[in-house]
Structures are given as C-alpha cells and as structure tokens.
CSV table of C-alpha atoms and ligand atoms in Angstrom, one decimal:
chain,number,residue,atom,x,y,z
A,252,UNK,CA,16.3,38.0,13.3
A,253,UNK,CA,14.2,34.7,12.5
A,254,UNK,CA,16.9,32.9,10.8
A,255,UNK,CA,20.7,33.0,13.0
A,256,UNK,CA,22.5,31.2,10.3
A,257,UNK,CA,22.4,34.5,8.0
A,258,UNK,CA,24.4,36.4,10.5
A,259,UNK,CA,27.3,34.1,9.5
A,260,UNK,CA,30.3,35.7,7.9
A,261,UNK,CA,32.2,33.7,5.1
A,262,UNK,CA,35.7,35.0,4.7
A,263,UNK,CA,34.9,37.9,6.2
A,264,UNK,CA,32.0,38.9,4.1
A,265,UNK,CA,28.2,38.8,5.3
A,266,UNK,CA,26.7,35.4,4.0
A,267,UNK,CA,24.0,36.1,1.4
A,268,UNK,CA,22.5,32.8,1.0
A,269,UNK,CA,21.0,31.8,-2.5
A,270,UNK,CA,20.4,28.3,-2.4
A,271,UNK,CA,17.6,27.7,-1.5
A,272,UNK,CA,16.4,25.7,-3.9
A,273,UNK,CA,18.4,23.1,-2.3
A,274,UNK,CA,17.0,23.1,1.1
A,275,UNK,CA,16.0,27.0,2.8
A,276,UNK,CA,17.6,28.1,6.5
A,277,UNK,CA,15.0,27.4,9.6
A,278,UNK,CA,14.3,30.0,11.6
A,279,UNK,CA,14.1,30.1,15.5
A,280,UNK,CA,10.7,28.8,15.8
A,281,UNK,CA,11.2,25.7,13.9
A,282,UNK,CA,14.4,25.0,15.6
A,283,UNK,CA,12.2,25.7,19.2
A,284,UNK,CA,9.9,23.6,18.1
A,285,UNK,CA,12.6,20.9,17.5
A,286,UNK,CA,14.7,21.3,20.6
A,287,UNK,CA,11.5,21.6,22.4
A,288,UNK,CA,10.3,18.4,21.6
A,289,UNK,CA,13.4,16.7,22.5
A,290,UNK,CA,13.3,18.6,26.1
A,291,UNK,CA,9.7,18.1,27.0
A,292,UNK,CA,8.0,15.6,24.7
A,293,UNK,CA,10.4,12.8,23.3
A,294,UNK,CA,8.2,9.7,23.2
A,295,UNK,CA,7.2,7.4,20.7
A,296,UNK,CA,3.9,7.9,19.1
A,297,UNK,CA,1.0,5.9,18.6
A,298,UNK,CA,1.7,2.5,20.8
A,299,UNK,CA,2.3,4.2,24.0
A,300,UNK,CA,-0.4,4.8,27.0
A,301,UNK,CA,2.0,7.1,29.1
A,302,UNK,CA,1.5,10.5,29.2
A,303,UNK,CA,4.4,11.6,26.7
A,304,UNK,CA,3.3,8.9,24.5
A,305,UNK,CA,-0.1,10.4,24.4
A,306,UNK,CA,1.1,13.9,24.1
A,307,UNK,CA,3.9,12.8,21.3
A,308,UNK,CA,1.1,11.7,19.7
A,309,UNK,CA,-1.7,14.3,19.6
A,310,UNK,CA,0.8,16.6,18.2
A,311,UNK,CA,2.2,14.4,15.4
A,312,UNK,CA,-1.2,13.9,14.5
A,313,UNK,CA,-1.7,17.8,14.6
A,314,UNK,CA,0.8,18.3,12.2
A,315,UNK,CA,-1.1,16.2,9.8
A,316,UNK,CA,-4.0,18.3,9.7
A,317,UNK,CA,-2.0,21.3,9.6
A,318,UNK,CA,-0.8,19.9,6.8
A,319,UNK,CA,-4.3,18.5,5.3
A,320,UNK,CA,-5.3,22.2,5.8
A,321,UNK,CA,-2.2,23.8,4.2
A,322,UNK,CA,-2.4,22.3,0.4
A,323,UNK,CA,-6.1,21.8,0.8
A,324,UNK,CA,-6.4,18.2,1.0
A,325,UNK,CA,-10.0,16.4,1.1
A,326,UNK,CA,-8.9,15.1,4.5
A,327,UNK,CA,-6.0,13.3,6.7
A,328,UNK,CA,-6.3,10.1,5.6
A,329,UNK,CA,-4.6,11.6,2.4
A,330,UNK,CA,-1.4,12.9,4.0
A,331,UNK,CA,1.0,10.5,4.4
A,332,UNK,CA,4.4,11.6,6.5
A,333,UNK,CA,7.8,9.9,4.4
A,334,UNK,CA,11.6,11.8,5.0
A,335,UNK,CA,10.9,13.8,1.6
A,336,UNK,CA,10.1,14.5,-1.5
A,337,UNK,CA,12.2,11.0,-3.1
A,338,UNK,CA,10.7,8.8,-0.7
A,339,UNK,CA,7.4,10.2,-1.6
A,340,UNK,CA,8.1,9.8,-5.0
A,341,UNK,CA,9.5,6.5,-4.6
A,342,UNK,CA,6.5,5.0,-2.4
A,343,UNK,CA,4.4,5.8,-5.1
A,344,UNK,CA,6.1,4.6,-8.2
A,345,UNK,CA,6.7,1.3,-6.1
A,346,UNK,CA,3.0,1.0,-5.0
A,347,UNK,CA,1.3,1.9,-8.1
A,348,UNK,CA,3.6,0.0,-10.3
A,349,UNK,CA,3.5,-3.1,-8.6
A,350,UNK,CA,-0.1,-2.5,-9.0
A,351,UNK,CA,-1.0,-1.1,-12.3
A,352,UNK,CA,2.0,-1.2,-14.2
A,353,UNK,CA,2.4,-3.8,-16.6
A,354,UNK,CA,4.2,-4.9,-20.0
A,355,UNK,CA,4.1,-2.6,-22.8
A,356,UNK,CA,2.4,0.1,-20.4
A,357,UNK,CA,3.5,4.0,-20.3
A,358,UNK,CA,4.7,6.7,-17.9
A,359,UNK,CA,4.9,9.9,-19.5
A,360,UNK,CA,7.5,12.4,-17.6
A,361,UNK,CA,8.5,15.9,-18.5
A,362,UNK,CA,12.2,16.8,-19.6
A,363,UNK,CA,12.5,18.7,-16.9
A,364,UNK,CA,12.0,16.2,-14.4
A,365,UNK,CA,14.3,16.0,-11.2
A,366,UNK,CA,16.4,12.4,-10.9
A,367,UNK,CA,13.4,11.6,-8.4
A,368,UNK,CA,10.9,11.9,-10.8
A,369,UNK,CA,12.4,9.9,-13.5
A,370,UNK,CA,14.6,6.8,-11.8
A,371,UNK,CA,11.7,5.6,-9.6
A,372,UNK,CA,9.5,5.1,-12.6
A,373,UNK,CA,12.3,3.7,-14.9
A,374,UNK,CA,12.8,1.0,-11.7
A,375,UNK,CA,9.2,0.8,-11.5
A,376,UNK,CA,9.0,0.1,-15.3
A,377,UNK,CA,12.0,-1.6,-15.5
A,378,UNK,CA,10.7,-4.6,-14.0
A,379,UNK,CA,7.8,-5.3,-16.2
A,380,UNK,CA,9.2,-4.6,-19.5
A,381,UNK,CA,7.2,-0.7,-19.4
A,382,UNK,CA,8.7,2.3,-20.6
A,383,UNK,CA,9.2,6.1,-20.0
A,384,UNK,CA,7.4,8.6,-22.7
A,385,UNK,CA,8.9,12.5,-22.4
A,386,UNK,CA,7.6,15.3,-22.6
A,387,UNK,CA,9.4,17.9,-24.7
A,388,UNK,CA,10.2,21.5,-23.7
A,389,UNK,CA,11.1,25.0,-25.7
A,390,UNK,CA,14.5,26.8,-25.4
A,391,UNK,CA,12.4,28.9,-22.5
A,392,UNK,CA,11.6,26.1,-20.8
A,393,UNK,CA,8.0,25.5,-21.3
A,394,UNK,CA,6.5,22.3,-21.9
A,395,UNK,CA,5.2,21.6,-25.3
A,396,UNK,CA,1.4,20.6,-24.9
A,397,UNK,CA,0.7,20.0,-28.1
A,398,UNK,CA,3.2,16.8,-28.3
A,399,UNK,CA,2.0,16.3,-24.8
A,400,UNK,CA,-1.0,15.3,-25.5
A,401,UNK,CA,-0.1,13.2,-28.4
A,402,UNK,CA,2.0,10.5,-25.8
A,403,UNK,CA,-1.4,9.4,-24.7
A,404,UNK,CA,-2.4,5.9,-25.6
A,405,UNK,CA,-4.2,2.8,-24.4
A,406,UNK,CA,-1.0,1.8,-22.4
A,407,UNK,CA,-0.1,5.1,-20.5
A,408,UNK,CA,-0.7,4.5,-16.8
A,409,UNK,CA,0.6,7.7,-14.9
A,410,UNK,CA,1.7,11.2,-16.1
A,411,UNK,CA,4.6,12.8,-13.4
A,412,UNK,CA,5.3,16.2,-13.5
A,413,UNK,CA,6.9,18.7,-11.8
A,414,UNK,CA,4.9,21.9,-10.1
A,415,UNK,CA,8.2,24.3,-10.3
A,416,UNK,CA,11.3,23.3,-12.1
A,417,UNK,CA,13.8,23.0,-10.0
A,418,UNK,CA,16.7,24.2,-12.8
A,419,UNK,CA,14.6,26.7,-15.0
A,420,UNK,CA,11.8,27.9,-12.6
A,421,UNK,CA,8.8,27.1,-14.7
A,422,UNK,CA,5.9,26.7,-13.3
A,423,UNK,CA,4.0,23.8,-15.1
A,424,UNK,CA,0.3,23.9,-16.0
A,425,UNK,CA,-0.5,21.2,-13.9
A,426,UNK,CA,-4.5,22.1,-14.1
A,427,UNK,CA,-4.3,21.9,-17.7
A,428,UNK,CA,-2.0,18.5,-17.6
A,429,UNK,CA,-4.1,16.8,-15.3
A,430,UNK,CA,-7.4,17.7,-17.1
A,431,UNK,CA,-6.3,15.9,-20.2
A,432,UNK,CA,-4.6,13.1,-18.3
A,433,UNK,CA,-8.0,12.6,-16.6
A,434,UNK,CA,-9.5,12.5,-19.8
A,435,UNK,CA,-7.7,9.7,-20.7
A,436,UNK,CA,-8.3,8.3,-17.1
A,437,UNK,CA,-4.8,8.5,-16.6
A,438,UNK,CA,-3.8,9.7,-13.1
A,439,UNK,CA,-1.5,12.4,-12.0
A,440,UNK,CA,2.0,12.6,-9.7
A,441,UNK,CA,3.0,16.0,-9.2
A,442,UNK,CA,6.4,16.6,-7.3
A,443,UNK,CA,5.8,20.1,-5.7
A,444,UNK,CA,9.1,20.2,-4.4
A,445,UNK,CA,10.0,23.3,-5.5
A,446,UNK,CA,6.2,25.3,-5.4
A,447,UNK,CA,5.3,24.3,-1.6
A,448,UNK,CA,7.1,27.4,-0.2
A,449,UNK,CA,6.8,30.3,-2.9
A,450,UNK,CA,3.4,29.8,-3.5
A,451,UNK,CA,-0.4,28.9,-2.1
A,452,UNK,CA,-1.1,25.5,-3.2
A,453,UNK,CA,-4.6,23.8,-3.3
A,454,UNK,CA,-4.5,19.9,-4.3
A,455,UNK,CA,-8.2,19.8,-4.9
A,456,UNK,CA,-7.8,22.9,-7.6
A,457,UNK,CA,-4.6,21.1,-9.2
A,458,UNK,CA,-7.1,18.3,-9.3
A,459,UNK,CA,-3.9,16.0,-9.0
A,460,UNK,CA,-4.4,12.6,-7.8
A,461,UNK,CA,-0.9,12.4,-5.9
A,462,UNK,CA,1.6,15.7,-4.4
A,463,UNK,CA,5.0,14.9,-3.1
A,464,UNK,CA,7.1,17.7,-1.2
A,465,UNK,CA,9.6,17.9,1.7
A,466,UNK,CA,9.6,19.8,4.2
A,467,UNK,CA,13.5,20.8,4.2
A,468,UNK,CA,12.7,23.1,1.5
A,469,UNK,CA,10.4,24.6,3.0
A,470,UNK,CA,11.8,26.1,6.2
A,471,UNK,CA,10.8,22.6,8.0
A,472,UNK,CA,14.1,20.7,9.4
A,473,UNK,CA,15.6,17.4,6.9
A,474,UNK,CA,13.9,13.7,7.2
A,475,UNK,CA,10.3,14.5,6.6
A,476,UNK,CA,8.3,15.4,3.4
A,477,UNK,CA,4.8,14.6,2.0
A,478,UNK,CA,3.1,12.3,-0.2
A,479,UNK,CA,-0.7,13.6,-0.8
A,480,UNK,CA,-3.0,10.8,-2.2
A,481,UNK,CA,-6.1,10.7,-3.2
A,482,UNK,CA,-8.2,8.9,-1.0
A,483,UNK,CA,-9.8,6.5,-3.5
A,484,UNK,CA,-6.7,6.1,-4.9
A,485,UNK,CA,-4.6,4.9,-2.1
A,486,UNK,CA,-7.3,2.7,-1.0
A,487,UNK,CA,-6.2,0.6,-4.5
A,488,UNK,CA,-2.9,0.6,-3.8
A,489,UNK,CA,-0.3,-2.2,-1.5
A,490,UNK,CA,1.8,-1.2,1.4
A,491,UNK,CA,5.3,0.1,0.4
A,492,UNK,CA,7.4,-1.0,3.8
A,493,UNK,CA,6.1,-3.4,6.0
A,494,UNK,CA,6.9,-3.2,9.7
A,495,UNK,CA,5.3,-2.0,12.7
A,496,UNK,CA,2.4,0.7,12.6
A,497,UNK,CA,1.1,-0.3,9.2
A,498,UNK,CA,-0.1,-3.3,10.0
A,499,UNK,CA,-4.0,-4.8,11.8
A,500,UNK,CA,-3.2,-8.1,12.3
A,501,UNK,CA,-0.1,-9.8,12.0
A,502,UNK,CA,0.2,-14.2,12.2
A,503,UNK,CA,3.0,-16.5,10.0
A,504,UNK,CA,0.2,-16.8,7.4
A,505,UNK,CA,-1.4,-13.6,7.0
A,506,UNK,CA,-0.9,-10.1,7.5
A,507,UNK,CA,-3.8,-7.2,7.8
A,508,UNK,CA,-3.1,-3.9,7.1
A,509,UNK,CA,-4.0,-1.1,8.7
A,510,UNK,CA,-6.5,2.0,7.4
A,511,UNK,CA,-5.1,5.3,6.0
A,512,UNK,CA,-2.3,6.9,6.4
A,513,UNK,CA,-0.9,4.3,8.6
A,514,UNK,CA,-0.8,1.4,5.8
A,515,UNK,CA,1.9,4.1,4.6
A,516,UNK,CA,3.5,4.4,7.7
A,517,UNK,CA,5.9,1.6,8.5
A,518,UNK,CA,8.4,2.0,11.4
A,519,UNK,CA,9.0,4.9,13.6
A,520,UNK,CA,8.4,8.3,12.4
A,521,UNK,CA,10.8,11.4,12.7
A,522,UNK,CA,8.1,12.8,15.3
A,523,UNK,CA,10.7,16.2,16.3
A,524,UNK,CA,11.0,16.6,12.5
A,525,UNK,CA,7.4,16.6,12.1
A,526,UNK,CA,6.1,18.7,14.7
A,527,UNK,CA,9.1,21.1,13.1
A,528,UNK,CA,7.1,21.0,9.6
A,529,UNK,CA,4.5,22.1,11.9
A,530,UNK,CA,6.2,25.5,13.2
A,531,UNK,CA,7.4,25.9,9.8
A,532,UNK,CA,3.7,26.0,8.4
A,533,UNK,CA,3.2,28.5,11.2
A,534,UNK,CA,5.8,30.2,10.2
A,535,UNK,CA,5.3,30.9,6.5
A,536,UNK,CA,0.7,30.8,7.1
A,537,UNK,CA,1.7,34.1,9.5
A,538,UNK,CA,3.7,35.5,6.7
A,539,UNK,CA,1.1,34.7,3.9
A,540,UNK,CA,1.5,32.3,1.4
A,541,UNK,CA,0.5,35.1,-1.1
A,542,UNK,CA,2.5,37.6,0.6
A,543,UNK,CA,5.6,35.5,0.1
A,544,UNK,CA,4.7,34.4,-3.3
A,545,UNK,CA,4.4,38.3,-4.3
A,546,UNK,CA,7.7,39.1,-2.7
A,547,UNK,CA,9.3,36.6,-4.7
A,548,UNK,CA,8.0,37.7,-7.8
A,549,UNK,CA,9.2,41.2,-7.6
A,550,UNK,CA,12.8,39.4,-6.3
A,551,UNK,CA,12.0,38.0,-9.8
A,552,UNK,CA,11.8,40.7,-11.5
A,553,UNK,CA,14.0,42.6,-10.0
A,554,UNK,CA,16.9,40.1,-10.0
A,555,UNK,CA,16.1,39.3,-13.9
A,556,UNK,CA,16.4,42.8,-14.9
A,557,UNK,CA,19.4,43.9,-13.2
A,558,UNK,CA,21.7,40.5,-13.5
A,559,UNK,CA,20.9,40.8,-17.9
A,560,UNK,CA,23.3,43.8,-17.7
A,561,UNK,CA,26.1,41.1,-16.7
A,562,UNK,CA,28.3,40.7,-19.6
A,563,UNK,CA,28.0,37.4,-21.6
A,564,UNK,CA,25.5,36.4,-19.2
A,565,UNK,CA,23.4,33.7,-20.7
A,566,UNK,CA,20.2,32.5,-18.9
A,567,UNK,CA,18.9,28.6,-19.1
A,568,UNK,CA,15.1,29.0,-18.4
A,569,UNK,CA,13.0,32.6,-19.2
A,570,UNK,CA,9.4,30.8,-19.5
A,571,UNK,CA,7.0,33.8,-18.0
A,572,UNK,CA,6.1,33.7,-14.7
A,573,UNK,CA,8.8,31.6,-13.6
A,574,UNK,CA,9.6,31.2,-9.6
A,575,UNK,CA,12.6,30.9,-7.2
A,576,UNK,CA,15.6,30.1,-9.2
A,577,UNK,CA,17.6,31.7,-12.0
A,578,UNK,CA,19.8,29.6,-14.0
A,579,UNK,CA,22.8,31.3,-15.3
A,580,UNK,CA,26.0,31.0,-17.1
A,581,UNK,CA,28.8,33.5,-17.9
A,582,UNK,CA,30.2,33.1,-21.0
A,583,UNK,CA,32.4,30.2,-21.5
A,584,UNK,CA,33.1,29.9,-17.7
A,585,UNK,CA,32.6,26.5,-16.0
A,586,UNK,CA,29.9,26.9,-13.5
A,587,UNK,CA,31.7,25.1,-10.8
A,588,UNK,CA,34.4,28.4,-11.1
A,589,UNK,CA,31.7,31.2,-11.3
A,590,UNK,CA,30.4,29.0,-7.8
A,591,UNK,CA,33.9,29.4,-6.4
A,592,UNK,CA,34.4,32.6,-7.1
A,593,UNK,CA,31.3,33.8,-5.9
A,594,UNK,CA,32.0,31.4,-2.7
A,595,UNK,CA,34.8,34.0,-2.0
A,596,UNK,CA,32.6,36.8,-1.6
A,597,UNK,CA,29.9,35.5,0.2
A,598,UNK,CA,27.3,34.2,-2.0
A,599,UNK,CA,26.2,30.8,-1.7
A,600,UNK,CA,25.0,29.6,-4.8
A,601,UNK,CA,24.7,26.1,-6.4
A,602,UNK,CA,26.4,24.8,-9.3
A,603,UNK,CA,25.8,21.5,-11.2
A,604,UNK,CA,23.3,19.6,-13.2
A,605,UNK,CA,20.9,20.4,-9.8
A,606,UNK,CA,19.7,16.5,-10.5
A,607,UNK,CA,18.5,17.1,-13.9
A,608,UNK,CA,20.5,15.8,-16.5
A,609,UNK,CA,18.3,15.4,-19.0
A,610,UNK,CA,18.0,19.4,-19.0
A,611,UNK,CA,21.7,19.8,-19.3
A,612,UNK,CA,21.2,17.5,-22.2
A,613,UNK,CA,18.6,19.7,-24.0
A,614,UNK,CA,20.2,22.8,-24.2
A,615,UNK,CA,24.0,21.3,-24.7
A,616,UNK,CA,25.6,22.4,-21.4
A,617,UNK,CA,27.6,21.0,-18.3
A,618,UNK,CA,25.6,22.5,-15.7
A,619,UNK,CA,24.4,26.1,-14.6
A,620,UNK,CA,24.7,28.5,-11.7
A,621,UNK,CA,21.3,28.4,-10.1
A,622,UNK,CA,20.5,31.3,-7.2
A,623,UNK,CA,17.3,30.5,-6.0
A,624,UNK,CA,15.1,32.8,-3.8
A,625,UNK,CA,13.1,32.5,0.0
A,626,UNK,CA,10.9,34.4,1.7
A,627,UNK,CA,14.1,36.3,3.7
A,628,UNK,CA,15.5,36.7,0.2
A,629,UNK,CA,16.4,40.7,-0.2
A,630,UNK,CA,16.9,43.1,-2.8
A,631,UNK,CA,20.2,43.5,-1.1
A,632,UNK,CA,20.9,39.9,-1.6
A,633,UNK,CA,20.2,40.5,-5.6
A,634,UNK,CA,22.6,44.0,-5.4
A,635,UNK,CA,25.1,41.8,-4.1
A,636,UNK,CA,24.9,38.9,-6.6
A,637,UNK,CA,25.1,41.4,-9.1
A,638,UNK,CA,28.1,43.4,-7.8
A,639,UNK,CA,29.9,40.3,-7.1
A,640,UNK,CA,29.1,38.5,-10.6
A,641,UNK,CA,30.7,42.2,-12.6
A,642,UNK,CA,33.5,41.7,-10.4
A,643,UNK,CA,34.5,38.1,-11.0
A,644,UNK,CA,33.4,38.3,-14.6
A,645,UNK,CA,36.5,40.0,-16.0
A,646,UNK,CA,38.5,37.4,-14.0
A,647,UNK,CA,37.0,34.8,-16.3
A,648,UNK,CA,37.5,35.4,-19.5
B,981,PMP,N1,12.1,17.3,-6.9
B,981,PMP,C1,12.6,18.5,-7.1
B,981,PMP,C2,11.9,19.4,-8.1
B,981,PMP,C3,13.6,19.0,-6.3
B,981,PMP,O1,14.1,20.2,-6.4
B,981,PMP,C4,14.2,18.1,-5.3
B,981,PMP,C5,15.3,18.6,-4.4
B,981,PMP,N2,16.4,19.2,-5.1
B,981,PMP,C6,13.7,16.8,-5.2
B,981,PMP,C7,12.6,16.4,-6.0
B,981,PMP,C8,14.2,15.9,-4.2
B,981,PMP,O2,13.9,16.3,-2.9
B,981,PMP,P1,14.5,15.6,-1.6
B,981,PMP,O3,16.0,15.5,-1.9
B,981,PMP,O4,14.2,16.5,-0.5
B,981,PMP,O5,13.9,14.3,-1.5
C-alpha cells in the first residue's frame, strides 16, 4: 500500500478519501524522503562548506531540475521554490505590479478564479488606482471567448487564469488564451493548481509566461509550491522579500541582487519539503503522467454516469472534458449536511464555496459538495459515494 492513511477507519467504516482537490495523501516514498532528510541530511543549503551543507544542497538543487524537467520549463533559472500556489501567485502580482501596473491599467481574471487568483491582483491594483476586468462563463462552466477577447485594451497588463477549475473541473484553453493575450502583448499567469497532478503539463506548449502550483496537491508534503517564470520576464521584474540568499552585495546604501532563481529566494527554504516534491515527481513520472490522466478520466466518466441516477441531484460544472472534481448538490439540502452525512459513512468530501465565491455567485448557490479524484482514486471509491449519497438522500428531504 503506497499511501497508509487510506487504511484508516472513520466510525468504523473504511475511509474513502475524496478530497483531494484540497490537498492529495503522500505516499511512503515521499514521507521516506521527508524523514530521511531529517535523519541523514538536515543542513542548511547554499551558505554552508560542511559536508551536509553541500549534500543539503546538491539535492535541493536536484529537485529544481526535476522540476524544470517535469512541466518543461526552458531551464532552472525559471523555477522558483515559494510554500505554494498563493505565495506563487502573490510574488508575482506583487512584483509585476509594482512594476508594470499603473493608474487606469487592467488585469483581466476568469469567474472562476480561486481567492488566490483574484485578491493578489485587486491588492496589487488597489494601490495604483487599476482595476479587475472578468471573464464570463456559461451555466457549464466554460469561459466565454468571445467577450474574452473583447476586455482587451491599451491598459490591460496581465491576463490570470486558471488551468483546472478548482469548483467545476474545467479545463481552460489556456493555448488559445494566451495566444490572443500575446497578441495584444499582454502576458499570461496561469495557476495550475489543480492540472499539475491529473495531467502532463508542458509550459513551453501552454506558451504561458508564468505557472504557479503547490506541491501539496500533488502528492508532495505542505510549505512548498512553484512559481514558473519566463526567463526574460523575471529578469524585468524586483525582488518580492528581501533577506538573506537573494541578495549579491549588501552595504547601508545599496543592495545587489542576486541572479535567478535566487533573487526569488529570500530566507531559508523548506529544504525536507522540497526534496519531498522531488519523490513525489518520482512518484507520479513512474506512474505516468498520461497513465494517471487517463485513469482519471474514466473515474470521470464513470463517476458522472452513475452519481446522475441520484435523485434531485443537481451538478455545478458539466463543461466536456472536465478533470478531478464533481460539484454536486442534492436537492434543497445544505451542502454542509450532505458533507456530514456522508462524513458518517466514510466519505471525505469537501463542502463550501472551495475559495470561489464569485462562482457561488454566478449560478445563485451557498456552496457545493465537491469529490475530487487522485491517482489512487477507485471505482470502488465512486460505488461507495453513490451507495452512500441514495442512502442519505431520503434523509434529506
Ligand atoms: N488555486 C487553485 C485553483 C486551488 O485549487 C488552490 C487550493 N485550493 C489554490 C489556488 C491555493 O493553493 P494553496 O492553498 O496550496 O496555496
């Protein structure tokens, strides 16, 4: 068994674990890897000579290329280490507003944006006087091109879009977005949160200009994520923190910083957590990143076929092709009760806005029930959701 926290029973049923869209189990390897550093390698990285200093940092700097390797990137410079997707997000909306962002100017985000990839922005426009532009969505959950490309102007300074929706499980266009944001030289965030683990992803195909993910979600332990940038790109931009390891040259008057990815890198890293993101790329490459992603799609299908016989079940997000999560409700039951309930048998599900608001807004509603998929997910897992949703369901009405 890769993955001891599914043996866990929950009042005395089997624990079938469908949330992880919020943050997936780790399995042994990746919690080897973490214990293993602590045993053998604990050191800090980067300003040591000793030998577990050096050590500490060879692998660190490993796990960057893993990770340069893993979504394709042009080369390490452009992988930055932060604690997740938010900081990610955060670091760059600080950055590239402070830089580019003025007055008057534009950011255009989907509606179906996580609270990372909206408040960072509205802060970051905040401060000048800029403003937010949104891009609409159907009752599927697709975005509306069309009007997208309508919100361009001479003001817009940075589309940021999600990959995967986190609520409805679309999976954006981003080729197509960032071809006509290019063509209005206008660059592109994506937050792949929610895409880094279900499917292969390739940063120099998306053509995006910046890719934020965390590693949590993504079999990888909490406190360390991603931000991608390109090259040329970060180059333009200022430090975010300042502090140790970003800097050159450092007197009361004036500060030199230090080259790429460091500039990014204030402070000490979570080292253990990154040599975990490490084992956790291990772990899904000697899977398959297209074995998993077709796994999940058949979970997909599967789950989306059987769970429409549920009376008065009513699904927020059908766009084709979607991936990982299934938004549900059950007739006029409060998702927080159907998560209860469902608690009692077992299931582990997540109920809520999941962080987007401004969907719940859209379609009218408090929140959903949201099972999302991973690579351990099982039909068994979907028979069981499904058995325990027709036995709760007449409880609710
Ligand atoms: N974006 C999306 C689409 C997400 O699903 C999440 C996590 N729910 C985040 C951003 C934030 O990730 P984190 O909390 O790991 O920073």
């Amino acid at each position: 068994m890769d993955f001891p926290i599914l043996d866990t029973q929950v009042y005395g049923h089997q624990l079938v674990y469908l949330d992880n869209a919020a943050t997936t189990q780790k399995p042994q390897q990746v919690i080897d890897a973490l214990s293993s550093y602590y045993l053998t390698l604990n050191s800090n990285i980067h300003r040591g000579t000793h030998h577990l200093a050096t050590l500490a940092t060879e692998r660190y700097e490993a796990v960057r290329q893993q990770v340069q390797q893993f979504i394709h990137a042009a080369n390490t410079k452009e992988i930055v280490f932060t604690r997740g997707t938010t900081e990610s997000i955060n670091l760059v909306a600080a950055t590239f507003g402070r830089q580019f962002i003025r007055k008057d100017d534009e950011v255009i985000v989907s509606g179906m944006e996580h609270h990372s990839n909206i408040v960072p922005w509205q802060l970051a426009c905040e401060q000048v006087g800029a403003r937010l532009r949104v891009i609409p969505f159907s009752d599927e959950g697709v975005l509306d091109m069309e009007v997208y490309q309508t919100l361009f102007n001479s003001h817009t300074r940075m589309v940021a879009v999600n990959h995967v929706s986190n609520t409805l499980g679309t999976v954006n266009p981003i080729q197509e977005i960032v071809r006509i944001a290019h063509s209005h030289q206008v660059p592109v965030l994506i937050d792949g949160a929610q895409a880094v683990a279900h499917m292969p992803v390739d940063v120099q195909e998306l053509g995006c200009d910046f890719y934020c993910f965390s590693g949590h979600k993504m079999y990888a332990p909490m406190g360390v994520g991603v931000m991608y940038g390109r090259e040329e790109l970060l180059n333009q931009l200022p430090p975010y923190q300042g502090g140790g390891e970003m800097i050159k040259d450092v007197t009361f008057e004036k500060t030199t910083y230090n080259e790429l990815p460091y500039k990014f890198e204030a402070g000490t890293p979570s080292v253990g957590d990154v040599l975990g993101l490490g084992a956790a790329i291990d772990y899904m490459q000697s899977q398959g990143m297209e074995v998993i992603a077709h796994h999940e799609a058949q979970l997909m299908d599967y789950a989306m076929q059987k769970l429409s016989s549920v009376p008065n079940i009513r699904f927020i997000g059908t766009a084709p092709g979607k991936v990982g999560v299934i938004s549900f409700l059950l007739g006029n039951a409060h998702p927080y009760d159907v998560g209860t309930l469902l608690d009692k048998l077992g299931i582990a599900v997540r109920t809520g806005h999941h962080c987007t608001q401004p969907i719940m807004d859209r379609y009218g509603i408090p929140g959903t029930v949201r099972a999302s998929f991973a690579s351990y997910t099982t039909f068994a897992d979907i028979d069981a959701l499904y058995n325990a949703l027709l036995r709760i369901a007449p409880m609710l009405d």
